Amino acid sequence: GGQNLLISFEDILSKLSLDEIKLLKETKVKIKVPEEFRKSKLNSSFIESSLFSSNTNPNLVRYRHDIIQQRENLNKNYLKALEKFEDLINLEKSCLIKYFNMRDDQILLVDNSRWLHGRTKILDLNRHFVRVRFNDNDDLINRNW
């Protein structure tokens, strides 16, 4: 149920100025870690991080509208850059979004660091949705199986 939505992070970056990208890479914000992503109950419910990775290539993104805390404490230039970013991914405004439907026998794998993704409202109460996280830990990748 629902239409799937994908937006390439590289497409988003092409629409932002270098100054906006720099702000979104370098400014640390308070981010709420959703409960479903905490590895244990002992993990902190908040982290301080930038939305865009500043030390990786290719560029990576960490974003969900509901996780950014204390927006009122962010500076005006950062908020403008964040607003432009959010406009680029807004369902009603964005020309960057790729919409598609899936058949019952299909699976979708998404690199969350390079693609923003979502779905329109799901009307099918019998849908089957499984979330699986892959860990790119070097110890696991380099292990001889």
mmCIF file with all atom_site columns, C-alpha atoms in Angstrom:
data_model
loop_
_atom_site.group_PDB
_atom_site.id
_atom_site.type_symbol
_atom_site.label_atom_id
_atom_site.label_alt_id
_atom_site.label_comp_id
_atom_site.label_asym_id
_atom_site.label_entity_id
_atom_site.label_seq_id
_atom_site.pdbx_PDB_ins_code
_atom_site.Cartn_x
_atom_site.Cartn_y
_atom_site.Cartn_z
_atom_site.occupancy
_atom_site.B_iso_or_equiv
_atom_site.pdbx_formal_charge
_atom_site.auth_seq_id
_atom_site.auth_comp_id
_atom_site.auth_asym_id
_atom_site.auth_atom_id
_atom_site.pdbx_PDB_model_num
ATOM 1   C CA . GLY A 1 1   ? 0.000  0.000   0.000  1.00 0.00 ? 1   GLY A CA 1
ATOM 2   C CA . GLY A 1 2   ? 1.004  3.548   -0.681 1.00 0.00 ? 2   GLY A CA 1
ATOM 3   C CA . GLN A 1 3   ? 3.255  4.941   -3.369 1.00 0.00 ? 3   GLN A CA 1
ATOM 4   C CA . ASN A 1 4   ? 7.001  4.727   -2.780 1.00 0.00 ? 4   ASN A CA 1
ATOM 5   C CA . LEU A 1 5   ? 9.068  7.899   -2.963 1.00 0.00 ? 5   LEU A CA 1
ATOM 6   C CA . LEU A 1 6   ? 12.808 8.276   -3.554 1.00 0.00 ? 6   LEU A CA 1
ATOM 7   C CA . ILE A 1 7   ? 15.029 11.361  -3.770 1.00 0.00 ? 7   ILE A CA 1
ATOM 8   C CA . SER A 1 8   ? 18.717 11.131  -4.586 1.00 0.00 ? 8   SER A CA 1
ATOM 9   C CA . PHE A 1 9   ? 20.880 13.022  -2.117 1.00 0.00 ? 9   PHE A CA 1
ATOM 10  C CA . GLU A 1 10  ? 23.175 14.028  -4.994 1.00 0.00 ? 10  GLU A CA 1
ATOM 11  C CA . ASP A 1 11  ? 20.179 15.651  -6.754 1.00 0.00 ? 11  ASP A CA 1
ATOM 12  C CA . ILE A 1 12  ? 19.435 17.612  -3.582 1.00 0.00 ? 12  ILE A CA 1
ATOM 13  C CA . LEU A 1 13  ? 23.042 18.772  -3.279 1.00 0.00 ? 13  LEU A CA 1
ATOM 14  C CA . SER A 1 14  ? 22.983 20.056  -6.867 1.00 0.00 ? 14  SER A CA 1
ATOM 15  C CA . LYS A 1 15  ? 20.185 22.481  -5.879 1.00 0.00 ? 15  LYS A CA 1
ATOM 16  C CA . LEU A 1 16  ? 21.886 23.856  -2.760 1.00 0.00 ? 16  LEU A CA 1
ATOM 17  C CA . SER A 1 17  ? 24.585 26.541  -2.701 1.00 0.00 ? 17  SER A CA 1
ATOM 18  C CA . LEU A 1 18  ? 28.052 25.728  -1.378 1.00 0.00 ? 18  LEU A CA 1
ATOM 19  C CA . ASP A 1 19  ? 27.348 27.938  1.654  1.00 0.00 ? 19  ASP A CA 1
ATOM 20  C CA . GLU A 1 20  ? 24.106 26.069  2.405  1.00 0.00 ? 20  GLU A CA 1
ATOM 21  C CA . ILE A 1 21  ? 25.857 22.715  2.082  1.00 0.00 ? 21  ILE A CA 1
ATOM 22  C CA . LYS A 1 22  ? 28.651 23.923  4.362  1.00 0.00 ? 22  LYS A CA 1
ATOM 23  C CA . LEU A 1 23  ? 26.144 24.995  7.033  1.00 0.00 ? 23  LEU A CA 1
ATOM 24  C CA . LEU A 1 24  ? 24.284 21.681  6.866  1.00 0.00 ? 24  LEU A CA 1
ATOM 25  C CA . LYS A 1 25  ? 27.597 19.769  7.049  1.00 0.00 ? 25  LYS A CA 1
ATOM 26  C CA . GLU A 1 26  ? 29.284 21.737  9.805  1.00 0.00 ? 26  GLU A CA 1
ATOM 27  C CA . THR A 1 27  ? 26.486 22.742  12.176 1.00 0.00 ? 27  THR A CA 1
ATOM 28  C CA . LYS A 1 28  ? 25.759 20.187  14.871 1.00 0.00 ? 28  LYS A CA 1
ATOM 29  C CA . VAL A 1 29  ? 22.110 19.904  15.846 1.00 0.00 ? 29  VAL A CA 1
ATOM 30  C CA . LYS A 1 30  ? 20.383 17.959  18.586 1.00 0.00 ? 30  LYS A CA 1
ATOM 31  C CA . ILE A 1 31  ? 18.836 14.888  16.958 1.00 0.00 ? 31  ILE A CA 1
ATOM 32  C CA . LYS A 1 32  ? 16.346 12.593  18.640 1.00 0.00 ? 32  LYS A CA 1
ATOM 33  C CA . VAL A 1 33  ? 17.236 8.958   18.010 1.00 0.00 ? 33  VAL A CA 1
ATOM 34  C CA . PRO A 1 34  ? 13.940 7.196   17.242 1.00 0.00 ? 34  PRO A CA 1
ATOM 35  C CA . GLU A 1 35  ? 13.364 4.263   19.571 1.00 0.00 ? 35  GLU A CA 1
ATOM 36  C CA . GLU A 1 36  ? 13.366 1.771   16.691 1.00 0.00 ? 36  GLU A CA 1
ATOM 37  C CA . PHE A 1 37  ? 16.981 2.764   15.890 1.00 0.00 ? 37  PHE A CA 1
ATOM 38  C CA . ARG A 1 38  ? 18.420 2.501   19.400 1.00 0.00 ? 38  ARG A CA 1
ATOM 39  C CA . LYS A 1 39  ? 20.573 -0.550  19.817 1.00 0.00 ? 39  LYS A CA 1
ATOM 40  C CA . SER A 1 40  ? 19.664 -0.921  23.487 1.00 0.00 ? 40  SER A CA 1
ATOM 41  C CA . LYS A 1 41  ? 17.576 0.801   26.118 1.00 0.00 ? 41  LYS A CA 1
ATOM 42  C CA . LEU A 1 42  ? 20.821 2.158   27.555 1.00 0.00 ? 42  LEU A CA 1
ATOM 43  C CA . ASN A 1 43  ? 21.653 4.139   24.414 1.00 0.00 ? 43  ASN A CA 1
ATOM 44  C CA . SER A 1 44  ? 21.067 7.874   24.544 1.00 0.00 ? 44  SER A CA 1
ATOM 45  C CA . SER A 1 45  ? 17.821 9.126   23.098 1.00 0.00 ? 45  SER A CA 1
ATOM 46  C CA . PHE A 1 46  ? 19.659 12.141  21.594 1.00 0.00 ? 46  PHE A CA 1
ATOM 47  C CA . ILE A 1 47  ? 22.858 12.738  19.669 1.00 0.00 ? 47  ILE A CA 1
ATOM 48  C CA . GLU A 1 48  ? 24.629 15.873  18.459 1.00 0.00 ? 48  GLU A CA 1
ATOM 49  C CA . SER A 1 49  ? 25.389 15.609  14.765 1.00 0.00 ? 49  SER A CA 1
ATOM 50  C CA . SER A 1 50  ? 25.214 17.429  11.467 1.00 0.00 ? 50  SER A CA 1
ATOM 51  C CA . LEU A 1 51  ? 22.511 16.463  8.970  1.00 0.00 ? 51  LEU A CA 1
ATOM 52  C CA . PHE A 1 52  ? 25.040 16.081  6.172  1.00 0.00 ? 52  PHE A CA 1
ATOM 53  C CA . SER A 1 53  ? 28.245 14.149  6.752  1.00 0.00 ? 53  SER A CA 1
ATOM 54  C CA . SER A 1 54  ? 31.306 16.350  6.706  1.00 0.00 ? 54  SER A CA 1
ATOM 55  C CA . ASN A 1 55  ? 34.026 13.717  6.483  1.00 0.00 ? 55  ASN A CA 1
ATOM 56  C CA . THR A 1 56  ? 32.919 11.165  3.920  1.00 0.00 ? 56  THR A CA 1
ATOM 57  C CA . ASN A 1 57  ? 32.887 10.846  0.182  1.00 0.00 ? 57  ASN A CA 1
ATOM 58  C CA . PRO A 1 58  ? 30.344 10.443  -1.259 1.00 0.00 ? 58  PRO A CA 1
ATOM 59  C CA . ASN A 1 59  ? 28.245 12.836  0.776  1.00 0.00 ? 59  ASN A CA 1
ATOM 60  C CA . LEU A 1 60  ? 25.851 11.253  3.241  1.00 0.00 ? 60  LEU A CA 1
ATOM 61  C CA . VAL A 1 61  ? 22.607 12.498  4.785  1.00 0.00 ? 61  VAL A CA 1
ATOM 62  C CA . ARG A 1 62  ? 20.827 11.869  8.109  1.00 0.00 ? 62  ARG A CA 1
ATOM 63  C CA . TYR A 1 63  ? 17.319 13.335  8.100  1.00 0.00 ? 63  TYR A CA 1
ATOM 64  C CA . ARG A 1 64  ? 13.803 12.891  9.347  1.00 0.00 ? 64  ARG A CA 1
ATOM 65  C CA . HIS A 1 65  ? 11.702 15.995  9.975  1.00 0.00 ? 65  HIS A CA 1
ATOM 66  C CA . ASP A 1 66  ? 10.588 14.834  13.397 1.00 0.00 ? 66  ASP A CA 1
ATOM 67  C CA . ILE A 1 67  ? 14.073 14.165  14.809 1.00 0.00 ? 67  ILE A CA 1
ATOM 68  C CA . ILE A 1 68  ? 15.569 17.687  14.791 1.00 0.00 ? 68  ILE A CA 1
ATOM 69  C CA . GLN A 1 69  ? 15.204 19.127  18.276 1.00 0.00 ? 69  GLN A CA 1
ATOM 70  C CA . GLN A 1 70  ? 15.326 22.714  19.534 1.00 0.00 ? 70  GLN A CA 1
ATOM 71  C CA . ARG A 1 71  ? 14.967 24.374  16.125 1.00 0.00 ? 71  ARG A CA 1
ATOM 72  C CA . GLU A 1 72  ? 14.295 27.654  17.916 1.00 0.00 ? 72  GLU A CA 1
ATOM 73  C CA . ASN A 1 73  ? 17.940 27.674  19.102 1.00 0.00 ? 73  ASN A CA 1
ATOM 74  C CA . LEU A 1 74  ? 19.436 27.374  15.594 1.00 0.00 ? 74  LEU A CA 1
ATOM 75  C CA . ASN A 1 75  ? 20.863 30.445  13.872 1.00 0.00 ? 75  ASN A CA 1
ATOM 76  C CA . LYS A 1 76  ? 18.978 32.264  11.111 1.00 0.00 ? 76  LYS A CA 1
ATOM 77  C CA . ASN A 1 77  ? 21.303 31.269  8.252  1.00 0.00 ? 77  ASN A CA 1
ATOM 78  C CA . TYR A 1 78  ? 21.179 27.610  9.253  1.00 0.00 ? 78  TYR A CA 1
ATOM 79  C CA . LEU A 1 79  ? 17.386 27.704  9.434  1.00 0.00 ? 79  LEU A CA 1
ATOM 80  C CA . LYS A 1 80  ? 17.243 29.212  5.918  1.00 0.00 ? 80  LYS A CA 1
ATOM 81  C CA . ALA A 1 81  ? 19.476 26.437  4.567  1.00 0.00 ? 81  ALA A CA 1
ATOM 82  C CA . LEU A 1 82  ? 17.385 23.817  6.388  1.00 0.00 ? 82  LEU A CA 1
ATOM 83  C CA . GLU A 1 83  ? 14.176 25.342  5.008  1.00 0.00 ? 83  GLU A CA 1
ATOM 84  C CA . LYS A 1 84  ? 15.535 25.209  1.448  1.00 0.00 ? 84  LYS A CA 1
ATOM 85  C CA . PHE A 1 85  ? 16.566 21.571  1.962  1.00 0.00 ? 85  PHE A CA 1
ATOM 86  C CA . GLU A 1 86  ? 13.106 20.742  3.336  1.00 0.00 ? 86  GLU A CA 1
ATOM 87  C CA . ASP A 1 87  ? 11.447 22.518  0.375  1.00 0.00 ? 87  ASP A CA 1
ATOM 88  C CA . LEU A 1 88  ? 13.512 20.359  -2.004 1.00 0.00 ? 88  LEU A CA 1
ATOM 89  C CA . ILE A 1 89  ? 12.068 17.220  -0.437 1.00 0.00 ? 89  ILE A CA 1
ATOM 90  C CA . ASN A 1 90  ? 8.528  18.526  0.114  1.00 0.00 ? 90  ASN A CA 1
ATOM 91  C CA . LEU A 1 91  ? 5.882  16.338  -1.552 1.00 0.00 ? 91  LEU A CA 1
ATOM 92  C CA . GLU A 1 92  ? 3.880  19.316  -2.838 1.00 0.00 ? 92  GLU A CA 1
ATOM 93  C CA . LYS A 1 93  ? 6.867  21.362  -4.063 1.00 0.00 ? 93  LYS A CA 1
ATOM 94  C CA . SER A 1 94  ? 9.665  19.043  -5.176 1.00 0.00 ? 94  SER A CA 1
ATOM 95  C CA . CYS A 1 95  ? 10.396 18.044  -8.753 1.00 0.00 ? 95  CYS A CA 1
ATOM 96  C CA . LEU A 1 96  ? 13.193 15.755  -7.499 1.00 0.00 ? 96  LEU A CA 1
ATOM 97  C CA . ILE A 1 97  ? 10.935 13.024  -6.094 1.00 0.00 ? 97  ILE A CA 1
ATOM 98  C CA . LYS A 1 98  ? 10.669 9.764   -8.018 1.00 0.00 ? 98  LYS A CA 1
ATOM 99  C CA . TYR A 1 99  ? 7.303  8.053   -7.430 1.00 0.00 ? 99  TYR A CA 1
ATOM 100 C CA . PHE A 1 100 ? 6.699  4.368   -8.060 1.00 0.00 ? 100 PHE A CA 1
ATOM 101 C CA . ASN A 1 101 ? 4.501  1.464   -7.041 1.00 0.00 ? 101 ASN A CA 1
ATOM 102 C CA . MET A 1 102 ? 5.647  -2.036  -6.234 1.00 0.00 ? 102 MET A CA 1
ATOM 103 C CA . ARG A 1 103 ? 4.029  -5.377  -6.937 1.00 0.00 ? 103 ARG A CA 1
ATOM 104 C CA . ASP A 1 104 ? 3.367  -7.901  -4.176 1.00 0.00 ? 104 ASP A CA 1
ATOM 105 C CA . ASP A 1 105 ? 6.424  -9.969  -5.180 1.00 0.00 ? 105 ASP A CA 1
ATOM 106 C CA . GLN A 1 106 ? 8.976  -7.132  -5.103 1.00 0.00 ? 106 GLN A CA 1
ATOM 107 C CA . ILE A 1 107 ? 11.535 -5.974  -2.551 1.00 0.00 ? 107 ILE A CA 1
ATOM 108 C CA . LEU A 1 108 ? 13.194 -2.581  -2.254 1.00 0.00 ? 108 LEU A CA 1
ATOM 109 C CA . LEU A 1 109 ? 16.694 -2.099  -0.826 1.00 0.00 ? 109 LEU A CA 1
ATOM 110 C CA . VAL A 1 110 ? 17.637 1.516   -0.110 1.00 0.00 ? 110 VAL A CA 1
ATOM 111 C CA . ASP A 1 111 ? 20.951 3.000   0.954  1.00 0.00 ? 111 ASP A CA 1
ATOM 112 C CA . ASN A 1 112 ? 19.599 5.421   3.576  1.00 0.00 ? 112 ASN A CA 1
ATOM 113 C CA . SER A 1 113 ? 22.767 7.489   3.426  1.00 0.00 ? 113 SER A CA 1
ATOM 114 C CA . ARG A 1 114 ? 22.380 8.308   -0.278 1.00 0.00 ? 114 ARG A CA 1
ATOM 115 C CA . TRP A 1 115 ? 18.629 8.324   -0.766 1.00 0.00 ? 115 TRP A CA 1
ATOM 116 C CA . LEU A 1 116 ? 15.770 9.853   1.158  1.00 0.00 ? 116 LEU A CA 1
ATOM 117 C CA . HIS A 1 117 ? 12.731 7.619   0.960  1.00 0.00 ? 117 HIS A CA 1
ATOM 118 C CA . GLY A 1 118 ? 9.179  7.379   2.123  1.00 0.00 ? 118 GLY A CA 1
ATOM 119 C CA . ARG A 1 119 ? 5.664  6.368   1.177  1.00 0.00 ? 119 ARG A CA 1
ATOM 120 C CA . THR A 1 120 ? 2.365  8.087   0.685  1.00 0.00 ? 120 THR A CA 1
ATOM 121 C CA . LYS A 1 121 ? -0.465 7.122   3.024  1.00 0.00 ? 121 LYS A CA 1
ATOM 122 C CA . ILE A 1 122 ? -0.838 3.369   3.284  1.00 0.00 ? 122 ILE A CA 1
ATOM 123 C CA . LEU A 1 123 ? -4.434 2.262   2.886  1.00 0.00 ? 123 LEU A CA 1
ATOM 124 C CA . ASP A 1 124 ? -3.836 -1.515  2.828  1.00 0.00 ? 124 ASP A CA 1
ATOM 125 C CA . LEU A 1 125 ? -4.149 -2.731  6.416  1.00 0.00 ? 125 LEU A CA 1
ATOM 126 C CA . ASN A 1 126 ? -2.888 -6.202  5.390  1.00 0.00 ? 126 ASN A CA 1
ATOM 127 C CA . ARG A 1 127 ? 0.436  -5.009  4.003  1.00 0.00 ? 127 ARG A CA 1
ATOM 128 C CA . HIS A 1 128 ? 3.609  -6.785  5.071  1.00 0.00 ? 128 HIS A CA 1
ATOM 129 C CA . PHE A 1 129 ? 6.534  -4.507  5.876  1.00 0.00 ? 129 PHE A CA 1
ATOM 130 C CA . VAL A 1 130 ? 9.894  -5.688  7.161  1.00 0.00 ? 130 VAL A CA 1
ATOM 131 C CA . ARG A 1 131 ? 12.696 -3.288  8.077  1.00 0.00 ? 131 ARG A CA 1
ATOM 132 C CA . VAL A 1 132 ? 16.178 -4.800  7.910  1.00 0.00 ? 132 VAL A CA 1
ATOM 133 C CA . ARG A 1 133 ? 19.371 -2.937  8.765  1.00 0.00 ? 133 ARG A CA 1
ATOM 134 C CA . PHE A 1 134 ? 22.690 -3.904  7.208  1.00 0.00 ? 134 PHE A CA 1
ATOM 135 C CA . ASN A 1 135 ? 25.851 -3.094  9.099  1.00 0.00 ? 135 ASN A CA 1
ATOM 136 C CA . ASP A 1 136 ? 28.944 -2.180  7.088  1.00 0.00 ? 136 ASP A CA 1
ATOM 137 C CA . ASN A 1 137 ? 31.280 -2.985  9.956  1.00 0.00 ? 137 ASN A CA 1
ATOM 138 C CA . ASP A 1 138 ? 34.708 -3.775  8.457  1.00 0.00 ? 138 ASP A CA 1
ATOM 139 C CA . ASP A 1 139 ? 35.152 -6.717  10.830 1.00 0.00 ? 139 ASP A CA 1
ATOM 140 C CA . LEU A 1 140 ? 32.063 -8.357  9.375  1.00 0.00 ? 140 LEU A CA 1
ATOM 141 C CA . ILE A 1 141 ? 32.907 -7.535  5.765  1.00 0.00 ? 141 ILE A CA 1
ATOM 142 C CA . ASN A 1 142 ? 36.508 -8.761  5.972  1.00 0.00 ? 142 ASN A CA 1
ATOM 143 C CA . ARG A 1 143 ? 35.690 -11.966 7.828  1.00 0.00 ? 143 ARG A CA 1
ATOM 144 C CA . ASN A 1 144 ? 36.386 -15.173 5.898  1.00 0.00 ? 144 ASN A CA 1
ATOM 145 C CA . TRP A 1 145 ? 33.159 -17.165 5.862  1.00 0.00 ? 145 TRP A CA 1
#
